[in-house]
Amino acid sequence: MEIIKSIISNVLTALYEPFGFALILTVLFLFVCMYAREHGWKEIVKKWINCFRTNREFRIVFFLIFYTAMILFRTLLNRNLWENPLSDVIGIWGLYDKDGKMTTEAIENLVLFIPFSIFLLWSRWEKGKRQQISCKTVVAKSGSIVFLFSLTIEFAQLFFRLGTFQLSDLFYNTLGGVIGGVLFYVGIKCFNRMISK
């Protein structure tokens, strides 16, 4: 009887874990197929390549979506089921876990959202026709957006049992977003100085 339970459990887990990714991929692929039926595959590939080469905003949005997908794979879509997603709500706040082993989880969570906030702010700045921005506005925007995105991921991990809900993850992700915002602001200031000379 234990073998049958194990087989059923393994089969259901194998179907459940890739379900979210498979659903997203299927929906997106069907959108592409519908568009290709109307315009032809060759035409849409040429149009996509041309748009990528000539449209700066398209390239930035491409990198933003690509990096967001990588974050979702790391945090949600490519995870094993957890028995108790509330087993470590406080999380790891330093370089050592509760057993005294060195861990890089805090650094990974911090670094993970730096490029995300840079791509996000860059895409919004491009769309806003490169308007002047203040450091306070950039930090507030990047911090709040990354906080909400990270909170959504943490609750999704809790709801779908794909990881543990951790306050430390939320803090370090948000801090990474703020650092990314500061780096973006410094980059914009340097860019504006270079083009004004």
PDB file of C-alpha atoms in Angstrom:
ATOM      1  CA  MET A   1       0.000   0.000   0.000  1.00  0.00           C
ATOM      2  CA  GLU A   2       2.910   2.385   0.769  1.00  0.00           C
ATOM      3  CA  ILE A   3       4.255   1.934  -2.769  1.00  0.00           C
ATOM      4  CA  ILE A   4       0.902   2.932  -4.289  1.00  0.00           C
ATOM      5  CA  LYS A   5       0.717   6.019  -2.021  1.00  0.00           C
ATOM      6  CA  SER A   6       4.248   6.967  -3.005  1.00  0.00           C
ATOM      7  CA  ILE A   7       3.524   6.531  -6.728  1.00  0.00           C
ATOM      8  CA  ILE A   8       0.311   8.588  -6.570  1.00  0.00           C
ATOM      9  CA  SER A   9       2.049  11.296  -4.534  1.00  0.00           C
ATOM     10  CA  ASN A  10       5.008  11.467  -6.935  1.00  0.00           C
ATOM     11  CA  VAL A  11       2.756  11.603 -10.021  1.00  0.00           C
ATOM     12  CA  LEU A  12       0.564  14.367  -8.551  1.00  0.00           C
ATOM     13  CA  THR A  13       3.642  16.338  -7.459  1.00  0.00           C
ATOM     14  CA  ALA A  14       5.182  15.956 -10.932  1.00  0.00           C
ATOM     15  CA  LEU A  15       1.979  17.388 -12.425  1.00  0.00           C
ATOM     16  CA  TYR A  16       1.528  20.146  -9.845  1.00  0.00           C
ATOM     17  CA  GLU A  17       5.030  21.641  -9.742  1.00  0.00           C
ATOM     18  CA  PRO A  18       5.320  22.628 -13.434  1.00  0.00           C
ATOM     19  CA  PHE A  19       1.616  23.538 -13.732  1.00  0.00           C
ATOM     20  CA  GLY A  20       2.030  27.329 -13.405  1.00  0.00           C
ATOM     21  CA  PHE A  21       4.854  27.553 -15.908  1.00  0.00           C
ATOM     22  CA  ALA A  22       3.089  25.223 -18.348  1.00  0.00           C
ATOM     23  CA  LEU A  23      -0.090  27.314 -18.170  1.00  0.00           C
ATOM     24  CA  ILE A  24       1.738  30.614 -18.751  1.00  0.00           C
ATOM     25  CA  LEU A  25       3.784  29.170 -21.616  1.00  0.00           C
ATOM     26  CA  THR A  26       0.699  27.674 -23.264  1.00  0.00           C
ATOM     27  CA  VAL A  27      -1.272  30.927 -23.108  1.00  0.00           C
ATOM     28  CA  LEU A  28       1.627  32.982 -24.488  1.00  0.00           C
ATOM     29  CA  PHE A  29       2.356  30.472 -27.240  1.00  0.00           C
ATOM     30  CA  LEU A  30      -1.296  30.467 -28.317  1.00  0.00           C
ATOM     31  CA  PHE A  31      -1.217  34.272 -28.555  1.00  0.00           C
ATOM     32  CA  VAL A  32       1.798  33.994 -30.848  1.00  0.00           C
ATOM     33  CA  CYS A  33       0.083  31.260 -32.898  1.00  0.00           C
ATOM     34  CA  MET A  34      -3.074  33.368 -33.316  1.00  0.00           C
ATOM     35  CA  TYR A  35      -0.998  36.331 -34.487  1.00  0.00           C
ATOM     36  CA  ALA A  36       1.063  34.090 -36.785  1.00  0.00           C
ATOM     37  CA  ARG A  37      -2.073  32.702 -38.458  1.00  0.00           C
ATOM     38  CA  GLU A  38      -3.129  36.238 -39.357  1.00  0.00           C
ATOM     39  CA  HIS A  39       0.273  37.552 -40.460  1.00  0.00           C
ATOM     40  CA  GLY A  40       2.501  34.511 -41.088  1.00  0.00           C
ATOM     41  CA  TRP A  41       5.440  33.207 -39.058  1.00  0.00           C
ATOM     42  CA  LYS A  42       8.103  34.700 -41.296  1.00  0.00           C
ATOM     43  CA  GLU A  43       6.517  38.136 -41.078  1.00  0.00           C
ATOM     44  CA  ILE A  44       6.226  38.175 -37.278  1.00  0.00           C
ATOM     45  CA  VAL A  45       9.818  36.961 -36.803  1.00  0.00           C
ATOM     46  CA  LYS A  46      11.080  39.698 -39.144  1.00  0.00           C
ATOM     47  CA  LYS A  47       8.916  42.267 -37.386  1.00  0.00           C
ATOM     48  CA  TRP A  48      10.144  41.186 -33.937  1.00  0.00           C
ATOM     49  CA  ILE A  49      13.816  41.297 -34.970  1.00  0.00           C
ATOM     50  CA  ASN A  50      13.362  44.675 -36.628  1.00  0.00           C
ATOM     51  CA  CYS A  51      11.583  46.062 -33.579  1.00  0.00           C
ATOM     52  CA  PHE A  52      14.334  44.742 -31.284  1.00  0.00           C
ATOM     53  CA  ARG A  53      17.037  46.342 -33.447  1.00  0.00           C
ATOM     54  CA  THR A  54      15.390  49.721 -33.938  1.00  0.00           C
ATOM     55  CA  ASN A  55      13.184  50.349 -30.878  1.00  0.00           C
ATOM     56  CA  ARG A  56      15.085  51.118 -27.685  1.00  0.00           C
ATOM     57  CA  GLU A  57      11.944  50.977 -25.517  1.00  0.00           C
ATOM     58  CA  PHE A  58      11.135  47.496 -26.908  1.00  0.00           C
ATOM     59  CA  ARG A  59      14.620  46.260 -25.931  1.00  0.00           C
ATOM     60  CA  ILE A  60      14.305  47.626 -22.400  1.00  0.00           C
ATOM     61  CA  VAL A  61      10.872  46.030 -21.937  1.00  0.00           C
ATOM     62  CA  PHE A  62      12.305  42.768 -23.321  1.00  0.00           C
ATOM     63  CA  PHE A  63      15.050  42.777 -20.670  1.00  0.00           C
ATOM     64  CA  LEU A  64      12.538  43.698 -17.941  1.00  0.00           C
ATOM     65  CA  ILE A  65      10.219  40.817 -18.878  1.00  0.00           C
ATOM     66  CA  PHE A  66      13.154  38.426 -19.277  1.00  0.00           C
ATOM     67  CA  TYR A  67      14.549  39.302 -15.841  1.00  0.00           C
ATOM     68  CA  THR A  68      11.089  39.177 -14.225  1.00  0.00           C
ATOM     69  CA  ALA A  69      10.622  35.684 -15.656  1.00  0.00           C
ATOM     70  CA  MET A  70      13.992  34.680 -14.186  1.00  0.00           C
ATOM     71  CA  ILE A  71      12.896  35.971 -10.762  1.00  0.00           C
ATOM     72  CA  LEU A  72       9.610  34.080 -11.008  1.00  0.00           C
ATOM     73  CA  PHE A  73      11.454  30.892 -11.954  1.00  0.00           C
ATOM     74  CA  ARG A  74      13.777  31.279  -8.980  1.00  0.00           C
ATOM     75  CA  THR A  75      11.038  32.119  -6.490  1.00  0.00           C
ATOM     76  CA  LEU A  76       7.848  30.406  -7.714  1.00  0.00           C
ATOM     77  CA  LEU A  77       7.738  28.499 -10.972  1.00  0.00           C
ATOM     78  CA  ASN A  78      10.665  26.140 -10.487  1.00  0.00           C
ATOM     79  CA  ARG A  79      10.218  25.186  -6.829  1.00  0.00           C
ATOM     80  CA  ASN A  80       9.416  22.005  -4.972  1.00  0.00           C
ATOM     81  CA  LEU A  81       6.418  21.753  -2.675  1.00  0.00           C
ATOM     82  CA  TRP A  82       7.000  22.590   0.988  1.00  0.00           C
ATOM     83  CA  GLU A  83       5.204  20.840   3.800  1.00  0.00           C
ATOM     84  CA  ASN A  84       5.016  23.926   6.013  1.00  0.00           C
ATOM     85  CA  PRO A  85       5.480  27.300   4.263  1.00  0.00           C
ATOM     86  CA  LEU A  86       5.310  29.046   7.660  1.00  0.00           C
ATOM     87  CA  SER A  87       8.166  27.048   9.172  1.00  0.00           C
ATOM     88  CA  ASP A  88      10.617  29.996   9.202  1.00  0.00           C
ATOM     89  CA  VAL A  89       8.656  33.263   9.050  1.00  0.00           C
ATOM     90  CA  ILE A  90      11.480  35.422  10.431  1.00  0.00           C
ATOM     91  CA  GLY A  91      14.044  34.022   7.970  1.00  0.00           C
ATOM     92  CA  ILE A  92      17.804  34.483   7.858  1.00  0.00           C
ATOM     93  CA  TRP A  93      19.094  37.988   8.600  1.00  0.00           C
ATOM     94  CA  GLY A  94      22.830  37.426   8.421  1.00  0.00           C
ATOM     95  CA  LEU A  95      25.442  35.282   6.779  1.00  0.00           C
ATOM     96  CA  TYR A  96      24.824  32.314   9.105  1.00  0.00           C
ATOM     97  CA  ASP A  97      21.657  30.260   9.535  1.00  0.00           C
ATOM     98  CA  LYS A  98      20.274  29.073  12.880  1.00  0.00           C
ATOM     99  CA  ASP A  99      22.563  26.010  12.769  1.00  0.00           C
ATOM    100  CA  GLY A 100      25.670  28.185  12.381  1.00  0.00           C
ATOM    101  CA  LYS A 101      26.254  27.269   8.737  1.00  0.00           C
ATOM    102  CA  MET A 102      27.262  30.009   6.346  1.00  0.00           C
ATOM    103  CA  THR A 103      24.562  30.971   3.870  1.00  0.00           C
ATOM    104  CA  THR A 104      24.368  33.513   1.081  1.00  0.00           C
ATOM    105  CA  GLU A 105      20.564  33.697   1.034  1.00  0.00           C
ATOM    106  CA  ALA A 106      20.438  37.285   2.333  1.00  0.00           C
ATOM    107  CA  ILE A 107      22.958  38.474  -0.266  1.00  0.00           C
ATOM    108  CA  GLU A 108      21.161  36.579  -3.057  1.00  0.00           C
ATOM    109  CA  ASN A 109      17.826  38.179  -2.117  1.00  0.00           C
ATOM    110  CA  LEU A 110      19.442  41.603  -2.054  1.00  0.00           C
ATOM    111  CA  VAL A 111      21.235  41.223  -5.395  1.00  0.00           C
ATOM    112  CA  LEU A 112      18.257  39.566  -7.120  1.00  0.00           C
ATOM    113  CA  PHE A 113      16.164  42.744  -7.177  1.00  0.00           C
ATOM    114  CA  ILE A 114      18.843  45.322  -8.057  1.00  0.00           C
ATOM    115  CA  PRO A 115      18.678  44.656 -11.842  1.00  0.00           C
ATOM    116  CA  PHE A 116      14.891  44.275 -11.654  1.00  0.00           C
ATOM    117  CA  SER A 117      14.386  47.781 -10.261  1.00  0.00           C
ATOM    118  CA  ILE A 118      16.912  49.235 -12.715  1.00  0.00           C
ATOM    119  CA  PHE A 119      15.101  47.680 -15.716  1.00  0.00           C
ATOM    120  CA  LEU A 120      11.714  48.705 -14.309  1.00  0.00           C
ATOM    121  CA  LEU A 121      12.702  52.328 -13.722  1.00  0.00           C
ATOM    122  CA  TRP A 122      14.527  52.480 -17.046  1.00  0.00           C
ATOM    123  CA  SER A 123      11.425  51.304 -18.935  1.00  0.00           C
ATOM    124  CA  ARG A 124       9.235  53.858 -17.136  1.00  0.00           C
ATOM    125  CA  TRP A 125      11.794  56.625 -17.709  1.00  0.00           C
ATOM    126  CA  GLU A 126      11.973  55.815 -21.443  1.00  0.00           C
ATOM    127  CA  LYS A 127       8.188  55.834 -21.677  1.00  0.00           C
ATOM    128  CA  GLY A 128       8.039  59.174 -19.831  1.00  0.00           C
ATOM    129  CA  LYS A 129      10.183  60.780 -22.544  1.00  0.00           C
ATOM    130  CA  ARG A 130      13.184  61.040 -20.231  1.00  0.00           C
ATOM    131  CA  GLN A 131      11.763  63.561 -17.808  1.00  0.00           C
ATOM    132  CA  GLN A 132      13.745  64.956 -14.878  1.00  0.00           C
ATOM    133  CA  ILE A 133      13.416  62.897 -11.701  1.00  0.00           C
ATOM    134  CA  SER A 134      14.442  63.383  -8.083  1.00  0.00           C
ATOM    135  CA  CYS A 135      16.373  60.858  -6.030  1.00  0.00           C
ATOM    136  CA  LYS A 136      13.602  60.772  -3.416  1.00  0.00           C
ATOM    137  CA  THR A 137      10.987  59.910  -6.063  1.00  0.00           C
ATOM    138  CA  VAL A 138      13.167  57.178  -7.586  1.00  0.00           C
ATOM    139  CA  VAL A 139      13.913  55.583  -4.211  1.00  0.00           C
ATOM    140  CA  ALA A 140      10.250  55.740  -3.144  1.00  0.00           C
ATOM    141  CA  LYS A 141       9.040  54.260  -6.439  1.00  0.00           C
ATOM    142  CA  SER A 142      11.617  51.492  -6.624  1.00  0.00           C
ATOM    143  CA  GLY A 143      11.188  50.600  -2.958  1.00  0.00           C
ATOM    144  CA  SER A 144       7.395  50.492  -3.074  1.00  0.00           C
ATOM    145  CA  ILE A 145       7.144  48.573  -6.357  1.00  0.00           C
ATOM    146  CA  VAL A 146       9.746  45.988  -5.331  1.00  0.00           C
ATOM    147  CA  PHE A 147       8.117  45.659  -1.889  1.00  0.00           C
ATOM    148  CA  LEU A 148       4.695  44.965  -3.446  1.00  0.00           C
ATOM    149  CA  PHE A 149       6.156  42.560  -6.027  1.00  0.00           C
ATOM    150  CA  SER A 150       8.140  40.730  -3.351  1.00  0.00           C
ATOM    151  CA  LEU A 151       5.111  40.610  -1.034  1.00  0.00           C
ATOM    152  CA  THR A 152       3.083  39.087  -3.868  1.00  0.00           C
ATOM    153  CA  ILE A 153       5.773  36.446  -4.392  1.00  0.00           C
ATOM    154  CA  GLU A 154       5.925  35.657  -0.666  1.00  0.00           C
ATOM    155  CA  PHE A 155       2.139  35.256  -0.435  1.00  0.00           C
ATOM    156  CA  ALA A 156       2.117  33.139  -3.603  1.00  0.00           C
ATOM    157  CA  GLN A 157       4.794  30.912  -2.049  1.00  0.00           C
ATOM    158  CA  LEU A 158       2.607  30.621   1.042  1.00  0.00           C
ATOM    159  CA  PHE A 159      -0.612  29.993  -0.881  1.00  0.00           C
ATOM    160  CA  PHE A 160       0.836  27.486  -3.373  1.00  0.00           C
ATOM    161  CA  ARG A 161       3.256  25.971  -0.806  1.00  0.00           C
ATOM    162  CA  LEU A 162       6.255  26.689  -3.054  1.00  0.00           C
ATOM    163  CA  GLY A 163       8.735  27.896  -0.475  1.00  0.00           C
ATOM    164  CA  THR A 164       8.521  29.611   2.866  1.00  0.00           C
ATOM    165  CA  PHE A 165       7.070  32.997   3.682  1.00  0.00           C
ATOM    166  CA  GLN A 166      10.002  34.960   5.162  1.00  0.00           C
ATOM    167  CA  LEU A 167      10.169  38.536   6.389  1.00  0.00           C
ATOM    168  CA  SER A 168      13.923  38.606   5.763  1.00  0.00           C
ATOM    169  CA  ASP A 169      13.318  37.863   2.057  1.00  0.00           C
ATOM    170  CA  LEU A 170      10.844  40.734   1.902  1.00  0.00           C
ATOM    171  CA  PHE A 171      13.314  43.103   3.575  1.00  0.00           C
ATOM    172  CA  TYR A 172      16.349  42.153   1.480  1.00  0.00           C
ATOM    173  CA  ASN A 173      14.372  42.161  -1.782  1.00  0.00           C
ATOM    174  CA  THR A 174      13.059  45.655  -0.995  1.00  0.00           C
ATOM    175  CA  LEU A 175      16.535  46.847  -0.005  1.00  0.00           C
ATOM    176  CA  GLY A 176      17.856  45.481  -3.305  1.00  0.00           C
ATOM    177  CA  GLY A 177      15.127  47.415  -5.124  1.00  0.00           C
ATOM    178  CA  VAL A 178      16.097  50.626  -3.317  1.00  0.00           C
ATOM    179  CA  ILE A 179      19.785  50.088  -4.148  1.00  0.00           C
ATOM    180  CA  GLY A 180      18.808  49.483  -7.779  1.00  0.00           C
ATOM    181  CA  GLY A 181      16.824  52.741  -7.689  1.00  0.00           C
ATOM    182  CA  VAL A 182      19.823  54.672  -6.362  1.00  0.00           C
ATOM    183  CA  LEU A 183      22.097  53.125  -9.018  1.00  0.00           C
ATOM    184  CA  PHE A 184      19.540  54.029 -11.694  1.00  0.00           C
ATOM    185  CA  TYR A 185      19.365  57.618 -10.437  1.00  0.00           C
ATOM    186  CA  VAL A 186      23.164  57.946 -10.433  1.00  0.00           C
ATOM    187  CA  GLY A 187      23.280  56.440 -13.948  1.00  0.00           C
ATOM    188  CA  ILE A 188      20.649  58.907 -15.218  1.00  0.00           C
ATOM    189  CA  LYS A 189      22.513  61.848 -13.698  1.00  0.00           C
ATOM    190  CA  CYS A 190      25.773  60.714 -15.358  1.00  0.00           C
ATOM    191  CA  PHE A 191      23.947  60.185 -18.669  1.00  0.00           C
ATOM    192  CA  ASN A 192      22.390  63.672 -18.526  1.00  0.00           C
ATOM    193  CA  ARG A 193      25.779  65.255 -17.795  1.00  0.00           C
ATOM    194  CA  MET A 194      27.373  63.424 -20.723  1.00  0.00           C
ATOM    195  CA  ILE A 195      24.723  64.503 -23.258  1.00  0.00           C
ATOM    196  CA  SER A 196      24.660  68.117 -22.000  1.00  0.00           C
ATOM    197  CA  LYS A 197      28.392  68.580 -22.690  1.00  0.00           C
TER     198      LYS A 197
END
